[in-house]
Amino acid sequence: MAQRKPPARPRWRRLSSAPAFALAAALAAVLPVAACTSAPASSGTSATAGARGTVAPAVTAAQARQVFDRYVATAAKAVSPRLASPVLSLVTGVEQAVLTAAIASHSIVVSNAQGAYGSSLSVKPDFAIYAYGSPTFYLPAAAGYPRFFVTSVERTLRGTDSTTAGAGGAQVPLEGPTLMLFQQASAGAPWLLASISQLPSGVTPPKLATDSAGYVPTVPLSDASLAAQPDDTGPLQAGVVDEGQASAATRAVADGPLTTGMYQGALNHAGGLTAPHGDVYEWELDGSSLPQFALRTAAGGALVFYAMTLTTTVAVPDVINKADPVRSGPPIQVPVGVQMLLPPGRPAPLVELSSSQTLSFAAIDPVSGNAKIQVIAVGGGLTSASAS
């Protein structure tokens, strides 16, 4: 089996014109010759001043609670693909992509041909149902659109014995503290759930800065007073996930389950995708066009929210080398989750099998100095697959 770790070349929305230069530029900004820290800006755009000098929120606590309660009540009824459609009207971004794929997935029959007697098992798409604790709302000042707010809440999985699941090659708990980001695209548009990012065991969200009214300042994505500009967080993480300790991005990004752990998970085929002898196996973490957001931490850094796409591929060498014609190889084993997204009844692919996960992340981007970026939460899941 040929196994290949792609170079760090994250195709990020703001950096796609020169990916290799972009990563080098991001690292140069992280490691200046002489660093100086300016006073952190509270927001990248104008906001409306309140009567006592505070900044008006994008959404009030009462409104945020109403949005949260509506989602929780609707999602509690989504116990199957047939009953999950109403939730689609309440989600956007990563959550919309994942839910759309889950609704479109289908049951499969898994055969076991070993032993004297063969057996088969019907596997249906699984919808996780949660009970939620008391939420804490992080309400940013109003600063243009899209607007957002974040809910920190403990959730408990109901009706399953599973305790962990794979997310982008990392093992994370299925329950515990989560960060739920709700988004409003424009004035008059509904508030929709954009992402649910789970914190790994032992990881807690940072304390956030607040103004005199309790609202959290936002951080410009181009803020140069931090370890890296917030919109460079994704490309730097991608460098580590794609290359592990060999990546120069490790100088800016801390080790952890969602950085070096994802690299090791991909290396160990955590998603179940393996290459038969002679085929090539590779993975790549890329950026997305979904909005990014950042909140000011009490320590002066930023809690950054962003989305990425992790693509994993097994293919014959002719595909990788862009040969013509392409010669078929041995059958490629299709993991159960990926098989549910492919048209039913198809034979095992002989040329290429690819699957994509749309993932949400939350990361702490500290003030410029010796500290590194810490990726603290992940969400999302499988959203597409192709085979030939």
mmCIF file with all atom_site columns, C-alpha atoms in Angstrom, residues 169-279:
data_model
loop_
_atom_site.group_PDB
_atom_site.id
_atom_site.type_symbol
_atom_site.label_atom_id
_atom_site.label_alt_id
_atom_site.label_comp_id
_atom_site.label_asym_id
_atom_site.label_entity_id
_atom_site.label_seq_id
_atom_site.pdbx_PDB_ins_code
_atom_site.Cartn_x
_atom_site.Cartn_y
_atom_site.Cartn_z
_atom_site.occupancy
_atom_site.B_iso_or_equiv
_atom_site.pdbx_formal_charge
_atom_site.auth_seq_id
_atom_site.auth_comp_id
_atom_site.auth_asym_id
_atom_site.auth_atom_id
_atom_site.pdbx_PDB_model_num
ATOM 1   C CA . GLY A 1 169 ? -9.521  11.492 12.628 1.00 0.00 ? 169 GLY A CA 1
ATOM 2   C CA . ALA A 1 170 ? -9.651  12.573 16.285 1.00 0.00 ? 170 ALA A CA 1
ATOM 3   C CA . GLN A 1 171 ? -11.558 10.770 19.018 1.00 0.00 ? 171 GLN A CA 1
ATOM 4   C CA . VAL A 1 172 ? -13.816 13.198 20.889 1.00 0.00 ? 172 VAL A CA 1
ATOM 5   C CA . PRO A 1 173 ? -16.586 12.594 23.424 1.00 0.00 ? 173 PRO A CA 1
ATOM 6   C CA . LEU A 1 174 ? -20.139 12.455 22.139 1.00 0.00 ? 174 LEU A CA 1
ATOM 7   C CA . GLU A 1 175 ? -21.371 14.434 25.126 1.00 0.00 ? 175 GLU A CA 1
ATOM 8   C CA . GLY A 1 176 ? -20.175 17.078 27.555 1.00 0.00 ? 176 GLY A CA 1
ATOM 9   C CA . PRO A 1 177 ? -19.424 20.774 27.058 1.00 0.00 ? 177 PRO A CA 1
ATOM 10  C CA . THR A 1 178 ? -20.141 22.159 23.594 1.00 0.00 ? 178 THR A CA 1
ATOM 11  C CA . LEU A 1 179 ? -20.049 25.520 21.838 1.00 0.00 ? 179 LEU A CA 1
ATOM 12  C CA . MET A 1 180 ? -23.075 26.198 19.620 1.00 0.00 ? 180 MET A CA 1
ATOM 13  C CA . LEU A 1 181 ? -22.782 29.105 17.191 1.00 0.00 ? 181 LEU A CA 1
ATOM 14  C CA . PHE A 1 182 ? -25.980 30.711 15.883 1.00 0.00 ? 182 PHE A CA 1
ATOM 15  C CA . GLN A 1 183 ? -25.888 33.057 12.907 1.00 0.00 ? 183 GLN A CA 1
ATOM 16  C CA . GLN A 1 184 ? -28.134 35.696 11.318 1.00 0.00 ? 184 GLN A CA 1
ATOM 17  C CA . ALA A 1 185 ? -27.247 36.335 7.666  1.00 0.00 ? 185 ALA A CA 1
ATOM 18  C CA . SER A 1 186 ? -28.962 39.690 7.221  1.00 0.00 ? 186 SER A CA 1
ATOM 19  C CA . ALA A 1 187 ? -31.465 42.048 8.796  1.00 0.00 ? 187 ALA A CA 1
ATOM 20  C CA . GLY A 1 188 ? -34.791 40.287 9.116  1.00 0.00 ? 188 GLY A CA 1
ATOM 21  C CA . ALA A 1 189 ? -33.271 36.849 8.406  1.00 0.00 ? 189 ALA A CA 1
ATOM 22  C CA . PRO A 1 190 ? -33.894 34.069 10.942 1.00 0.00 ? 190 PRO A CA 1
ATOM 23  C CA . TRP A 1 191 ? -31.305 33.053 13.518 1.00 0.00 ? 191 TRP A CA 1
ATOM 24  C CA . LEU A 1 192 ? -29.954 29.641 12.492 1.00 0.00 ? 192 LEU A CA 1
ATOM 25  C CA . LEU A 1 193 ? -27.601 27.132 14.110 1.00 0.00 ? 193 LEU A CA 1
ATOM 26  C CA . ALA A 1 194 ? -24.330 27.172 12.127 1.00 0.00 ? 194 ALA A CA 1
ATOM 27  C CA . SER A 1 195 ? -22.139 24.791 14.135 1.00 0.00 ? 195 SER A CA 1
ATOM 28  C CA . ILE A 1 196 ? -21.930 22.601 17.232 1.00 0.00 ? 196 ILE A CA 1
ATOM 29  C CA . SER A 1 197 ? -18.332 22.085 18.338 1.00 0.00 ? 197 SER A CA 1
ATOM 30  C CA . GLN A 1 198 ? -17.568 19.502 21.037 1.00 0.00 ? 198 GLN A CA 1
ATOM 31  C CA . LEU A 1 199 ? -14.726 20.031 23.497 1.00 0.00 ? 199 LEU A CA 1
ATOM 32  C CA . PRO A 1 200 ? -12.445 17.014 24.100 1.00 0.00 ? 200 PRO A CA 1
ATOM 33  C CA . SER A 1 201 ? -12.250 15.599 27.622 1.00 0.00 ? 201 SER A CA 1
ATOM 34  C CA . GLY A 1 202 ? -10.464 17.915 30.033 1.00 0.00 ? 202 GLY A CA 1
ATOM 35  C CA . VAL A 1 203 ? -10.667 20.954 27.737 1.00 0.00 ? 203 VAL A CA 1
ATOM 36  C CA . THR A 1 204 ? -12.626 24.025 28.809 1.00 0.00 ? 204 THR A CA 1
ATOM 37  C CA . PRO A 1 205 ? -13.468 27.205 26.887 1.00 0.00 ? 205 PRO A CA 1
ATOM 38  C CA . PRO A 1 206 ? -11.511 30.324 27.844 1.00 0.00 ? 206 PRO A CA 1
ATOM 39  C CA . LYS A 1 207 ? -12.959 33.115 29.940 1.00 0.00 ? 207 LYS A CA 1
ATOM 40  C CA . LEU A 1 208 ? -14.214 35.848 27.630 1.00 0.00 ? 208 LEU A CA 1
ATOM 41  C CA . ALA A 1 209 ? -13.911 39.598 27.974 1.00 0.00 ? 209 ALA A CA 1
ATOM 42  C CA . THR A 1 210 ? -17.106 41.547 28.662 1.00 0.00 ? 210 THR A CA 1
ATOM 43  C CA . ASP A 1 211 ? -18.069 45.200 28.667 1.00 0.00 ? 211 ASP A CA 1
ATOM 44  C CA . SER A 1 212 ? -19.958 46.910 31.473 1.00 0.00 ? 212 SER A CA 1
ATOM 45  C CA . ALA A 1 213 ? -23.248 45.451 30.237 1.00 0.00 ? 213 ALA A CA 1
ATOM 46  C CA . GLY A 1 214 ? -21.895 41.906 29.931 1.00 0.00 ? 214 GLY A CA 1
ATOM 47  C CA . TYR A 1 215 ? -21.548 41.816 26.145 1.00 0.00 ? 215 TYR A CA 1
ATOM 48  C CA . VAL A 1 216 ? -18.476 40.236 24.539 1.00 0.00 ? 216 VAL A CA 1
ATOM 49  C CA . PRO A 1 217 ? -16.313 42.348 22.191 1.00 0.00 ? 217 PRO A CA 1
ATOM 50  C CA . THR A 1 218 ? -15.644 40.869 18.777 1.00 0.00 ? 218 THR A CA 1
ATOM 51  C CA . VAL A 1 219 ? -12.152 40.652 17.265 1.00 0.00 ? 219 VAL A CA 1
ATOM 52  C CA . PRO A 1 220 ? -11.265 41.716 13.698 1.00 0.00 ? 220 PRO A CA 1
ATOM 53  C CA . LEU A 1 221 ? -10.129 38.716 11.667 1.00 0.00 ? 221 LEU A CA 1
ATOM 54  C CA . SER A 1 222 ? -7.072  40.749 10.580 1.00 0.00 ? 222 SER A CA 1
ATOM 55  C CA . ASP A 1 223 ? -5.992  41.614 14.156 1.00 0.00 ? 223 ASP A CA 1
ATOM 56  C CA . ALA A 1 224 ? -2.171  41.592 14.044 1.00 0.00 ? 224 ALA A CA 1
ATOM 57  C CA . SER A 1 225 ? -1.698  41.867 17.823 1.00 0.00 ? 225 SER A CA 1
ATOM 58  C CA . LEU A 1 226 ? -2.311  38.121 18.276 1.00 0.00 ? 226 LEU A CA 1
ATOM 59  C CA . ALA A 1 227 ? -0.105  35.077 17.788 1.00 0.00 ? 227 ALA A CA 1
ATOM 60  C CA . ALA A 1 228 ? -1.567  34.908 14.268 1.00 0.00 ? 228 ALA A CA 1
ATOM 61  C CA . GLN A 1 229 ? -4.281  36.842 12.524 1.00 0.00 ? 229 GLN A CA 1
ATOM 62  C CA . PRO A 1 230 ? -7.534  35.039 13.386 1.00 0.00 ? 230 PRO A CA 1
ATOM 63  C CA . ASP A 1 231 ? -8.198  34.267 9.730  1.00 0.00 ? 231 ASP A CA 1
ATOM 64  C CA . ASP A 1 232 ? -4.822  32.496 9.522  1.00 0.00 ? 232 ASP A CA 1
ATOM 65  C CA . THR A 1 233 ? -5.786  30.031 12.264 1.00 0.00 ? 233 THR A CA 1
ATOM 66  C CA . GLY A 1 234 ? -7.314  27.517 9.836  1.00 0.00 ? 234 GLY A CA 1
ATOM 67  C CA . PRO A 1 235 ? -4.363  27.410 7.389  1.00 0.00 ? 235 PRO A CA 1
ATOM 68  C CA . LEU A 1 236 ? -1.923  26.954 10.266 1.00 0.00 ? 236 LEU A CA 1
ATOM 69  C CA . GLN A 1 237 ? -3.978  24.113 11.731 1.00 0.00 ? 237 GLN A CA 1
ATOM 70  C CA . ALA A 1 238 ? -4.195  22.535 8.264  1.00 0.00 ? 238 ALA A CA 1
ATOM 71  C CA . GLY A 1 239 ? -0.414  22.527 7.984  1.00 0.00 ? 239 GLY A CA 1
ATOM 72  C CA . VAL A 1 240 ? -0.163  20.419 11.150 1.00 0.00 ? 240 VAL A CA 1
ATOM 73  C CA . VAL A 1 241 ? -3.028  18.069 10.231 1.00 0.00 ? 241 VAL A CA 1
ATOM 74  C CA . ASP A 1 242 ? -1.557  17.471 6.777  1.00 0.00 ? 242 ASP A CA 1
ATOM 75  C CA . GLU A 1 243 ? 2.090   17.004 7.798  1.00 0.00 ? 243 GLU A CA 1
ATOM 76  C CA . GLY A 1 244 ? 2.255   16.480 11.572 1.00 0.00 ? 244 GLY A CA 1
ATOM 77  C CA . GLN A 1 245 ? 5.492   17.427 13.307 1.00 0.00 ? 245 GLN A CA 1
ATOM 78  C CA . ALA A 1 246 ? 7.199   17.868 9.930  1.00 0.00 ? 246 ALA A CA 1
ATOM 79  C CA . SER A 1 247 ? 5.138   21.014 9.317  1.00 0.00 ? 247 SER A CA 1
ATOM 80  C CA . ALA A 1 248 ? 6.628   24.420 10.073 1.00 0.00 ? 248 ALA A CA 1
ATOM 81  C CA . ALA A 1 249 ? 3.169   25.339 11.382 1.00 0.00 ? 249 ALA A CA 1
ATOM 82  C CA . THR A 1 250 ? 3.929   23.444 14.603 1.00 0.00 ? 250 THR A CA 1
ATOM 83  C CA . ARG A 1 251 ? 5.956   26.528 15.590 1.00 0.00 ? 251 ARG A CA 1
ATOM 84  C CA . ALA A 1 252 ? 2.638   28.370 15.846 1.00 0.00 ? 252 ALA A CA 1
ATOM 85  C CA . VAL A 1 253 ? 0.112   25.620 16.663 1.00 0.00 ? 253 VAL A CA 1
ATOM 86  C CA . ALA A 1 254 ? 0.106   23.569 19.880 1.00 0.00 ? 254 ALA A CA 1
ATOM 87  C CA . ASP A 1 255 ? -0.001  19.775 19.910 1.00 0.00 ? 255 ASP A CA 1
ATOM 88  C CA . GLY A 1 256 ? -3.388  18.330 20.780 1.00 0.00 ? 256 GLY A CA 1
ATOM 89  C CA . PRO A 1 257 ? -6.161  15.957 19.725 1.00 0.00 ? 257 PRO A CA 1
ATOM 90  C CA . LEU A 1 258 ? -7.383  18.384 17.050 1.00 0.00 ? 258 LEU A CA 1
ATOM 91  C CA . THR A 1 259 ? -3.980  19.131 15.496 1.00 0.00 ? 259 THR A CA 1
ATOM 92  C CA . THR A 1 260 ? -1.283  16.464 15.806 1.00 0.00 ? 260 THR A CA 1
ATOM 93  C CA . GLY A 1 261 ? -4.025  14.074 16.977 1.00 0.00 ? 261 GLY A CA 1
ATOM 94  C CA . MET A 1 262 ? -5.914  14.503 13.712 1.00 0.00 ? 262 MET A CA 1
ATOM 95  C CA . TYR A 1 263 ? -2.690  13.906 11.784 1.00 0.00 ? 263 TYR A CA 1
ATOM 96  C CA . GLN A 1 264 ? -2.075  10.679 13.709 1.00 0.00 ? 264 GLN A CA 1
ATOM 97  C CA . GLY A 1 265 ? -5.705  9.634  13.269 1.00 0.00 ? 265 GLY A CA 1
ATOM 98  C CA . ALA A 1 266 ? -5.473  10.095 9.512  1.00 0.00 ? 266 ALA A CA 1
ATOM 99  C CA . LEU A 1 267 ? -2.162  8.233  9.467  1.00 0.00 ? 267 LEU A CA 1
ATOM 100 C CA . ASN A 1 268 ? -3.783  5.343  11.361 1.00 0.00 ? 268 ASN A CA 1
ATOM 101 C CA . HIS A 1 269 ? -6.848  5.242  9.076  1.00 0.00 ? 269 HIS A CA 1
ATOM 102 C CA . ALA A 1 270 ? -9.195  6.252  11.922 1.00 0.00 ? 270 ALA A CA 1
ATOM 103 C CA . GLY A 1 271 ? -12.059 6.732  9.453  1.00 0.00 ? 271 GLY A CA 1
ATOM 104 C CA . GLY A 1 272 ? -11.748 3.159  8.216  1.00 0.00 ? 272 GLY A CA 1
ATOM 105 C CA . LEU A 1 273 ? -10.541 4.106  4.736  1.00 0.00 ? 273 LEU A CA 1
ATOM 106 C CA . THR A 1 274 ? -7.579  1.931  3.728  1.00 0.00 ? 274 THR A CA 1
ATOM 107 C CA . ALA A 1 275 ? -5.778  1.348  0.451  1.00 0.00 ? 275 ALA A CA 1
ATOM 108 C CA . PRO A 1 276 ? -5.310  -2.086 -1.114 1.00 0.00 ? 276 PRO A CA 1
ATOM 109 C CA . HIS A 1 277 ? -1.806  -3.043 -2.214 1.00 0.00 ? 277 HIS A CA 1
ATOM 110 C CA . GLY A 1 278 ? -0.521  -0.706 -4.913 1.00 0.00 ? 278 GLY A CA 1
ATOM 111 C CA . ASP A 1 279 ? -3.058  2.078  -4.303 1.00 0.00 ? 279 ASP A CA 1
#
